[in-house]
Short mmCIF file of C-alpha atoms (C1' of nucleotides) in Angstrom, two decimals:
data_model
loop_
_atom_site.label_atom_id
_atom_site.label_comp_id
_atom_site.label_asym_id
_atom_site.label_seq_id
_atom_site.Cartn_x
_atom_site.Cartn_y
_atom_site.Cartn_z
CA UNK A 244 -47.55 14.53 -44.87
CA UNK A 245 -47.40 18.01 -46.69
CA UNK A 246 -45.71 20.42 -44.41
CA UNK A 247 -48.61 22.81 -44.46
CA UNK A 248 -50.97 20.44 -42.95
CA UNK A 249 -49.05 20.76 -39.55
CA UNK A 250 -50.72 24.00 -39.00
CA UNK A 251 -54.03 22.61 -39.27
CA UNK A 252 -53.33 19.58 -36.25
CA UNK A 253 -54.73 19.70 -33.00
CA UNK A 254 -51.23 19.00 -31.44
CA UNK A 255 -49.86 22.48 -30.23
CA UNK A 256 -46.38 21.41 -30.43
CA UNK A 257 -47.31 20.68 -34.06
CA UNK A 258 -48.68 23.79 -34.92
CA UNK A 259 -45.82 25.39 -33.04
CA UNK A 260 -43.54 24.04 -34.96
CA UNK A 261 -45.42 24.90 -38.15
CA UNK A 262 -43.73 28.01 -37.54
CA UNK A 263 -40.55 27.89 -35.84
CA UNK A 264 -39.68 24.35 -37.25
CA UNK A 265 -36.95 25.30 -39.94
CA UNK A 266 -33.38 25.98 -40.15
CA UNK A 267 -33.11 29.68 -39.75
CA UNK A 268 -36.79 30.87 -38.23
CA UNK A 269 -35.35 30.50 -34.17
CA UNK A 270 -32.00 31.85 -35.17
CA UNK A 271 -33.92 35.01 -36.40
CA UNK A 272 -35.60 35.12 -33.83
CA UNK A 273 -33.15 34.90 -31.16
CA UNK A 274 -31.37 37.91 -32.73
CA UNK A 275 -34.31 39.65 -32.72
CA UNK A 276 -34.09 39.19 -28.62
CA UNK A 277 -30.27 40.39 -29.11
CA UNK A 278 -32.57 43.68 -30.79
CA UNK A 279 -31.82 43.26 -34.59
CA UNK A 280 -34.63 44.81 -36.01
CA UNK A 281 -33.27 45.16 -40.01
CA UNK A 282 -32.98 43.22 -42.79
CA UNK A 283 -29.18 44.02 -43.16
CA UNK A 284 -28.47 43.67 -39.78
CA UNK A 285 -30.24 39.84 -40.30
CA UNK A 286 -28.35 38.79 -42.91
CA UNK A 287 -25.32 39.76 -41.89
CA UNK A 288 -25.15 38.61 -38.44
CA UNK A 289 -26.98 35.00 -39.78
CA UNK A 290 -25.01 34.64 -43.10
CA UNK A 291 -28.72 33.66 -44.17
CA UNK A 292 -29.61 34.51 -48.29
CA UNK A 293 -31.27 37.24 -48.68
CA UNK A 294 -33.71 35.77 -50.40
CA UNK A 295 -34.77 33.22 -47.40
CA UNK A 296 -34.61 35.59 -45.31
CA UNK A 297 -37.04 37.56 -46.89
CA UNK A 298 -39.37 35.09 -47.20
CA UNK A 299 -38.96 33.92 -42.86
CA UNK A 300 -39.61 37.14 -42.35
CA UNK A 301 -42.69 38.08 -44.49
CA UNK A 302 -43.75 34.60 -43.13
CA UNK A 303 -42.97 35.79 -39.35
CA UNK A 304 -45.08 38.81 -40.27
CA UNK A 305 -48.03 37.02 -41.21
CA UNK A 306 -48.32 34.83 -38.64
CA UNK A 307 -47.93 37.47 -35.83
CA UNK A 308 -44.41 36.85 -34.53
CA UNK A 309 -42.96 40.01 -36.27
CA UNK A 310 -44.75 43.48 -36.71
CA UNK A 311 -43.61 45.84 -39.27
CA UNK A 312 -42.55 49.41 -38.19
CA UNK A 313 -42.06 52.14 -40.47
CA UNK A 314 -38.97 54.35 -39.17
CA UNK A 315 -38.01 56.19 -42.57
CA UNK A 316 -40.45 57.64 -45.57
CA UNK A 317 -39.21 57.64 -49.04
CA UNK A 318 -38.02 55.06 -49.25
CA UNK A 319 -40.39 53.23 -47.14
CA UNK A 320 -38.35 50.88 -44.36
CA UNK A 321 -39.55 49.08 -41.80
CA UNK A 322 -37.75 47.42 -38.83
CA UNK A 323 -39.09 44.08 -37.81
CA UNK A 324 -40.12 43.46 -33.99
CA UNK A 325 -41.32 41.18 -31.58
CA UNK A 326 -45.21 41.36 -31.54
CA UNK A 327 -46.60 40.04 -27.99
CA UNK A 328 -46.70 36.63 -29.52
CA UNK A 329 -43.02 37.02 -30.00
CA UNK A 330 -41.73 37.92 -27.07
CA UNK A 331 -43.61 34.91 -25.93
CA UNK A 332 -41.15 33.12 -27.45
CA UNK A 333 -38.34 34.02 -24.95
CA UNK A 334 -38.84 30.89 -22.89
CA UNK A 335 -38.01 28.46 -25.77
CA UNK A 336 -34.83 30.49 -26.46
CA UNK A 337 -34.05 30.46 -22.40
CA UNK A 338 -34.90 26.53 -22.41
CA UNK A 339 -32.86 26.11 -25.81
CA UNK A 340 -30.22 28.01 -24.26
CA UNK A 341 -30.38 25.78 -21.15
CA UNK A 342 -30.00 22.50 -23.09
CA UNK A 343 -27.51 24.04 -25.61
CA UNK A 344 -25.18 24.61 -22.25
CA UNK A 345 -25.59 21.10 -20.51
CA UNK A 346 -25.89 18.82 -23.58
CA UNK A 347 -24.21 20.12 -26.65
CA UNK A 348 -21.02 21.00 -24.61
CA UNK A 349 -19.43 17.56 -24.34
CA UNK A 350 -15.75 18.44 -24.43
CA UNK A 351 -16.09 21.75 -22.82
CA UNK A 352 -15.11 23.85 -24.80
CA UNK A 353 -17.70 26.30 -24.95
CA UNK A 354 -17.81 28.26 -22.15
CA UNK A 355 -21.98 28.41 -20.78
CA UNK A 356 -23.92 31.62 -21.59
CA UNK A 357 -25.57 32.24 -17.97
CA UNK A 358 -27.82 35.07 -16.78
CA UNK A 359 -27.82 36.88 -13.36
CA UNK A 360 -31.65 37.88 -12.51
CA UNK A 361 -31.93 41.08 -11.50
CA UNK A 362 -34.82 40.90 -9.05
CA UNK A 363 -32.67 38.98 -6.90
CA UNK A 364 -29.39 39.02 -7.76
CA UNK A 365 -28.33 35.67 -8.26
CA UNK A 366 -26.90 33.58 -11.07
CA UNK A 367 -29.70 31.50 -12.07
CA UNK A 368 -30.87 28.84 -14.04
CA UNK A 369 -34.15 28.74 -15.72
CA UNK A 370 -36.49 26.07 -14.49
CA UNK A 371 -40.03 25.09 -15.52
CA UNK A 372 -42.10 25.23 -12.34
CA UNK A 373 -45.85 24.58 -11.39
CA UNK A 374 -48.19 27.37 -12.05
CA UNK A 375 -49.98 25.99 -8.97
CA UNK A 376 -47.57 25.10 -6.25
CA UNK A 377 -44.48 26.30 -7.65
CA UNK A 378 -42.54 22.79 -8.00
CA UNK A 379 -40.41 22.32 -10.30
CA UNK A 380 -41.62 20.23 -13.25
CA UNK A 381 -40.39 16.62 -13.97
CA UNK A 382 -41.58 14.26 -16.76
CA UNK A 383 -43.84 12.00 -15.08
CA UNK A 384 -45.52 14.14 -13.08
CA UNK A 385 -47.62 15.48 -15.76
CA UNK A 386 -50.90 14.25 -16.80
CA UNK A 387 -52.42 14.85 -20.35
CA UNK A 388 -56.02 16.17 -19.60
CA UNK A 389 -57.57 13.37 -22.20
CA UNK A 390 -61.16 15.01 -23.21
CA UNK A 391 -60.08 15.41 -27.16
CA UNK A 392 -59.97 12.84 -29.91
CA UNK A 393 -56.63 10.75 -30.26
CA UNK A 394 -55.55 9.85 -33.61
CA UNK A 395 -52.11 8.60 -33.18
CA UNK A 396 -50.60 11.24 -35.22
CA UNK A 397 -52.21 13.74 -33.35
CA UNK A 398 -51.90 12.31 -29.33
CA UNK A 399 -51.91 15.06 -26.90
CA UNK A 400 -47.86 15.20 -25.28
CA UNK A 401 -48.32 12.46 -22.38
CA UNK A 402 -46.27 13.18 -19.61
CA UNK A 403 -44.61 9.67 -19.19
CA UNK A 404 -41.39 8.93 -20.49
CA UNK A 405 -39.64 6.17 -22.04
CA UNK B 194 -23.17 30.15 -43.57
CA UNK B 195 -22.90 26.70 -43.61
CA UNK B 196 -25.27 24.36 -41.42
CA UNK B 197 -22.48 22.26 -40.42
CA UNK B 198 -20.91 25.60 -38.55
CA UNK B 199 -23.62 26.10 -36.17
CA UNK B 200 -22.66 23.15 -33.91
CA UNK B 201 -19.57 24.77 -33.56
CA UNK B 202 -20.63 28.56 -32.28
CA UNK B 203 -20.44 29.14 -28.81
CA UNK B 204 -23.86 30.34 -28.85
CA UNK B 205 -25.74 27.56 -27.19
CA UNK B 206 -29.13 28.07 -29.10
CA UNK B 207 -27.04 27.98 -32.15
CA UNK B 208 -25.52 24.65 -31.03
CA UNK B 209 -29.19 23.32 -30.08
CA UNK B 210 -30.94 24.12 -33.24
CA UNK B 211 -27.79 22.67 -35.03
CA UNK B 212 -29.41 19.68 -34.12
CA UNK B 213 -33.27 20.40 -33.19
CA UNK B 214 -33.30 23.24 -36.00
CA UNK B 215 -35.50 21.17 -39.12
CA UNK B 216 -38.65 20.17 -40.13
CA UNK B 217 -39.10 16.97 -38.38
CA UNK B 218 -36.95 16.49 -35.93
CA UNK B 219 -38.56 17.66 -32.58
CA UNK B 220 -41.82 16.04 -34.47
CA UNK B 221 -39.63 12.90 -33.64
CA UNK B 222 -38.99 13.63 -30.65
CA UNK B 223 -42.33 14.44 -29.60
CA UNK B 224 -43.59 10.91 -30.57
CA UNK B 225 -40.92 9.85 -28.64
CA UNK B 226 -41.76 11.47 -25.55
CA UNK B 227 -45.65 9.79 -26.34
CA UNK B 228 -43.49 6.17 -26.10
CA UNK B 229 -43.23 5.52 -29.51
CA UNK B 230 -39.78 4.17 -30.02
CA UNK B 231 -39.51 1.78 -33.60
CA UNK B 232 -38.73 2.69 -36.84
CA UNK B 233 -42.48 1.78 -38.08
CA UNK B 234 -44.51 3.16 -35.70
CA UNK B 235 -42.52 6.66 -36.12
CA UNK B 236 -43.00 6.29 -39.72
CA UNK B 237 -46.51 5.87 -39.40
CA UNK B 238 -47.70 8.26 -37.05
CA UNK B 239 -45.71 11.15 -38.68
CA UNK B 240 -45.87 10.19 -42.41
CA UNK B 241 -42.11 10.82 -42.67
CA UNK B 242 -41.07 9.30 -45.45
CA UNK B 243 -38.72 6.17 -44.89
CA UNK B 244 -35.79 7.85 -46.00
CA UNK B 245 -35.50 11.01 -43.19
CA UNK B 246 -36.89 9.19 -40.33
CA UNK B 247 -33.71 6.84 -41.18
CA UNK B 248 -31.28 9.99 -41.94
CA UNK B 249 -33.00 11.75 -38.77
CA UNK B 250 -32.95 8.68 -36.05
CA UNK B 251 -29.59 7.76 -37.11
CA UNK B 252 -28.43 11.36 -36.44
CA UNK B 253 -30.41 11.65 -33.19
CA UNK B 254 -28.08 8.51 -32.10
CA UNK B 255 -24.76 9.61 -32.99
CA UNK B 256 -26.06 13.11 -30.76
CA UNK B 257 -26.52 11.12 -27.81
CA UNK B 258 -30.04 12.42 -28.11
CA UNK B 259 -31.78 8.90 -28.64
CA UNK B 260 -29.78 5.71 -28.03
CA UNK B 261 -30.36 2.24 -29.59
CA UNK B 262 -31.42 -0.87 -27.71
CA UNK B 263 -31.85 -4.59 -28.84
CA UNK B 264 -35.16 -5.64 -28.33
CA UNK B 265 -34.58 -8.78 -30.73
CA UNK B 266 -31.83 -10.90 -32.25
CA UNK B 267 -32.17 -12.33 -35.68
CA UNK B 268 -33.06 -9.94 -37.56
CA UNK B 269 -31.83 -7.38 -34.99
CA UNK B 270 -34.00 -4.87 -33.89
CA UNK B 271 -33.46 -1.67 -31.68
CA UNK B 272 -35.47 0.54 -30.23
CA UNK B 273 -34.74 4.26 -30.52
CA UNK B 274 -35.09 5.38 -26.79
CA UNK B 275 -34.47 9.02 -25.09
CA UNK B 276 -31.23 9.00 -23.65
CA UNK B 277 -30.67 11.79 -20.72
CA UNK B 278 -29.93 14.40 -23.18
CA UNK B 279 -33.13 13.29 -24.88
CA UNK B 280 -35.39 13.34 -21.55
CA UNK B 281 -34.07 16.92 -21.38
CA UNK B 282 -35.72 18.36 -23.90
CA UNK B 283 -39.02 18.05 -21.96
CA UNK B 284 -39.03 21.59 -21.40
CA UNK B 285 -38.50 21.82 -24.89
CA UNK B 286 -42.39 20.41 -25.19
CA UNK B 287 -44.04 21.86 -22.80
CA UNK B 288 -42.72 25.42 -23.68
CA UNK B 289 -44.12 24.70 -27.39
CA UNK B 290 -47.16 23.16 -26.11
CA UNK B 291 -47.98 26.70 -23.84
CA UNK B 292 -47.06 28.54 -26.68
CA UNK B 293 -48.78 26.68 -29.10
CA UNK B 294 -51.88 26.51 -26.94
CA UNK B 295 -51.68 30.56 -26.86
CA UNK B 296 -50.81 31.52 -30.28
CA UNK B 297 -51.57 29.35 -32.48
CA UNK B 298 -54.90 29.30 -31.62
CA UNK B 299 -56.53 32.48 -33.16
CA UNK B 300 -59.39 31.41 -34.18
CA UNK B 301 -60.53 29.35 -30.90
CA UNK B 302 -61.17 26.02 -33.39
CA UNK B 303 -57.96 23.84 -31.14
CA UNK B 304 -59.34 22.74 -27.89
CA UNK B 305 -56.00 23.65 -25.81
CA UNK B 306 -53.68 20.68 -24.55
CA UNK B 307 -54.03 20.99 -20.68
CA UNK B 308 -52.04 19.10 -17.81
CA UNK B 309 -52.14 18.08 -14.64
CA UNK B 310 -49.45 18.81 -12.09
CA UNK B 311 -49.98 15.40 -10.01
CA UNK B 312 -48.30 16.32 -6.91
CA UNK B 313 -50.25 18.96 -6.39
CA UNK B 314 -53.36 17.76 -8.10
CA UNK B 315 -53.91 20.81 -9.86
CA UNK B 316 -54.27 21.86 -14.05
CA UNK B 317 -50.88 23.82 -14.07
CA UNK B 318 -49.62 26.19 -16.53
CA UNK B 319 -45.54 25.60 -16.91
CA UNK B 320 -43.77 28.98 -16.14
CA UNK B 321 -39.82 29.59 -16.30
CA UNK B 322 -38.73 30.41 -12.47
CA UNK B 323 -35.78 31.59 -11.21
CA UNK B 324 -33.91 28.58 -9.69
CA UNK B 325 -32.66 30.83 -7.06
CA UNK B 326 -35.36 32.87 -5.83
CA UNK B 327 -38.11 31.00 -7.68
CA UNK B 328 -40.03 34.80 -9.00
CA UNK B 329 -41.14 34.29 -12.80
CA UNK B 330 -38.55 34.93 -15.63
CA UNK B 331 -39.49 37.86 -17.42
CA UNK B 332 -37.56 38.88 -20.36
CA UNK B 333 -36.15 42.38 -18.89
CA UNK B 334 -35.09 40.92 -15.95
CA UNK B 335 -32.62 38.86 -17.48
CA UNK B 336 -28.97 40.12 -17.62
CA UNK B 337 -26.68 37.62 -19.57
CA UNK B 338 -22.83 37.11 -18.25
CA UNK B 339 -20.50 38.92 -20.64
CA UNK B 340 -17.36 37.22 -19.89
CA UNK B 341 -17.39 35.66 -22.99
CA UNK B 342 -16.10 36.98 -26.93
CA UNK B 343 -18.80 39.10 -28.48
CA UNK B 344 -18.75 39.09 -32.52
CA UNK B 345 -21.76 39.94 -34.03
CA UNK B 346 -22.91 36.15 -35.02
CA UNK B 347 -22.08 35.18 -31.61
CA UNK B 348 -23.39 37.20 -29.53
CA UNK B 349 -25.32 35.80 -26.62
CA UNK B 350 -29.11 36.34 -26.10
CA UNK B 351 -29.42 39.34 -23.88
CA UNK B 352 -32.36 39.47 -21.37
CA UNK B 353 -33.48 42.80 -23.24
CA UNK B 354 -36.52 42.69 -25.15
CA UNK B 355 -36.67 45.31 -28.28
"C1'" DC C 226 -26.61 66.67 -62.51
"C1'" DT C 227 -23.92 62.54 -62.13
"C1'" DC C 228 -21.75 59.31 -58.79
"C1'" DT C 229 -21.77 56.54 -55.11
"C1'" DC C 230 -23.85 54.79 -50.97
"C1'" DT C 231 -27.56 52.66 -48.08
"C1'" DG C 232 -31.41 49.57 -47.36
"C1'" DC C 233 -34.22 46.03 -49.02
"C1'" DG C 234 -35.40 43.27 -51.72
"C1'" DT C 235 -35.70 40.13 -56.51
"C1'" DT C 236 -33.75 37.17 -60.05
"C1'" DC C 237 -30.89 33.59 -61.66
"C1'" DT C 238 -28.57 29.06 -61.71
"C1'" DA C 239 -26.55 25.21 -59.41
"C1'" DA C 240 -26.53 22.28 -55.49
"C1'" DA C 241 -28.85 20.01 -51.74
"C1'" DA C 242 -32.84 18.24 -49.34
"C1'" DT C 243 -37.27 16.15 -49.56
"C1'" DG C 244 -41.41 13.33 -51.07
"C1'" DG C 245 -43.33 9.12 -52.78
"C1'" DA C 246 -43.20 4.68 -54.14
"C1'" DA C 247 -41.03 0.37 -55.00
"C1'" DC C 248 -37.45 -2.85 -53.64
"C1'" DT C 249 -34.40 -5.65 -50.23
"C1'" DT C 250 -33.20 -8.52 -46.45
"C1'" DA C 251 -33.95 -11.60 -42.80
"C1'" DC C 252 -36.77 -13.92 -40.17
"C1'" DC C 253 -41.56 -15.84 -38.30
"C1'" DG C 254 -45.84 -18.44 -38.29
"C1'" DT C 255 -48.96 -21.70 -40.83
"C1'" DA D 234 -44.30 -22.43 -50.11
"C1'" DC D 235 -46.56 -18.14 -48.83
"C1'" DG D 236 -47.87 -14.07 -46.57
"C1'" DG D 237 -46.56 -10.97 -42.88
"C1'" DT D 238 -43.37 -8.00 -40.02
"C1'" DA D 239 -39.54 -4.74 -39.22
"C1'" DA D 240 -36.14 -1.80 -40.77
"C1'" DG D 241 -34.12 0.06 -43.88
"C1'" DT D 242 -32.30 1.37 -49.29
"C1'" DT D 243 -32.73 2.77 -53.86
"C1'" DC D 244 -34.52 5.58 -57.45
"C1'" DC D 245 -36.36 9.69 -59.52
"C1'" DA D 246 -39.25 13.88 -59.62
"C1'" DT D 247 -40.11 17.98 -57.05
"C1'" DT D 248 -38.86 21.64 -53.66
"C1'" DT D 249 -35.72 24.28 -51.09
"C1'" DT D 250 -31.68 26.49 -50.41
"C1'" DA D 251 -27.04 28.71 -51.39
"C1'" DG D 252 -24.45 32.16 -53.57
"C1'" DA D 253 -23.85 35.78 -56.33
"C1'" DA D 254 -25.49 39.44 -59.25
"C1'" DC D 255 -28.95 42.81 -60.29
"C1'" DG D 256 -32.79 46.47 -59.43
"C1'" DC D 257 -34.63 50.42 -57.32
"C1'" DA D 258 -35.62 54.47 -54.66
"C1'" DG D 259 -33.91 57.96 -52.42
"C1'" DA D 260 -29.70 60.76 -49.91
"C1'" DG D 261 -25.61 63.17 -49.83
"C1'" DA D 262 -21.14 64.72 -52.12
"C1'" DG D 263 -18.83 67.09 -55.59
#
DNA sequence: CTCTCTGCGTTCTAAAATGGAACTTACCGT
DNA sequence: ACGGTAAGTTCCATTTTAGAACGCAGAGAG
């Protein structure tokens, strides 16, 4: 499969990852939350090329996730932001964050990034919850609503596990 | 920077995408989470070649993220099933999947992937929730624990959007 | 006016990762 | 003996990436 074709599939998560499937797009963008908004700043915080990260970027711009924003004439610079597309990002760095802190922590010896949420106060932990009746979501409680075609490289995300 | 470093920072989306952070992998995982679980039928539904699914499953293993179990003697064969760590990542999906479904969708030509939330019986939309007072995350409600180093690389992801 | 600095790239070459196809191994059924 | 199945391995051409140097357009200092 050509990479470019993922774009094109029906499967969200593929097209998702059309995007943010790469080594360095998610780290960019998770600085970006941490408000780096300049080339320098980028590469120096990532340790990324200069020349990749010039392309992610241009690439981010094009497909929405970054806007350009001039904040200097002559020379003309621009600081790269979060469109709204972006920012919808935040829960996939939250969840990454999540798993990054339960599973990739075997010996302990990272100490867990946690978040206190302001509305109410508490330390919390993300969880993925029912739009509906607010439960918290688990694997096999999800149904695939089934009224598309089903290659098998394109299956809609079923909600049983293995 | 090398790649190798990032499962080392104590950044825990760092230490994720040290792992998730490529072209195929949470392609992999995907199928896995639609039951697939043998070396052909990945290679066939993703049209990885041979050579990565092998590099990729094998490295999946040794991450505790998939784990190996004999479904034949003579030849031996395993199946390449979720371990705990894998199941986890089902967040992982459905955050893609809303996002997907949102933005990557300009043009209105992907039907959107819908579920149902059995329980409740209803089509749900997954939403982050505080586990403590169960509001919506939003991203400028979110105020990360500073108790930790801060160089620039490093840095956890504040709850600040730019 | 020259000199250096900042910010943002672009160019270059070498090293690494990937794609695509053929090959291997070990068994099974007929 | 022969074809089929499952899970890789091997080989080579093509792409990507890393790392460092270079370019360029101003800005400010002397």
């Amino acid at each position: 499969m050509k990479w470019q074709e993922l774009g094109e599939k029906n499967c969200p998560v593929a097209r998702s990852l059309s995007i943010l499937g790469d080594r360095w797009t998610l780290l960019i963008i998770r600085n970006a939350f941490l408000r780096t908004c300049r080339f320098e700043d980028f590469q120096k915080q990532l340790g990324i090329t200069r020349h990749l990260l010039s392309d992610r970027l241009n690439r981010l711009v094009e497909k929405n996730v970054f806007k350009k924003v001039l904040y200097q004439e002559a020379p003309k610079r621009y600081e790269y932001k979060l469109t709204e597309a972006g920012l919808a990002l935040y829960p996939v760095m939250l969840v990454l964050t999540k798993w990054g802190n339960t599973w990739m922590n075997e010996d302990g010896s990272h100490p867990p990034l946690e978040y206190v949420h302001k509305p109410c106060g508490h330390k919390t932990s993300p969880e993925l919850c029912c739009s509906e009746c607010g439960e918290e979501i688990h694997v096999r409680d999800m149904m695939p609503l089934l009224d598309r075609l089903q290659d098998n490289a394109e299956s809609p995300l079923t909600g049983i596990s293995s």
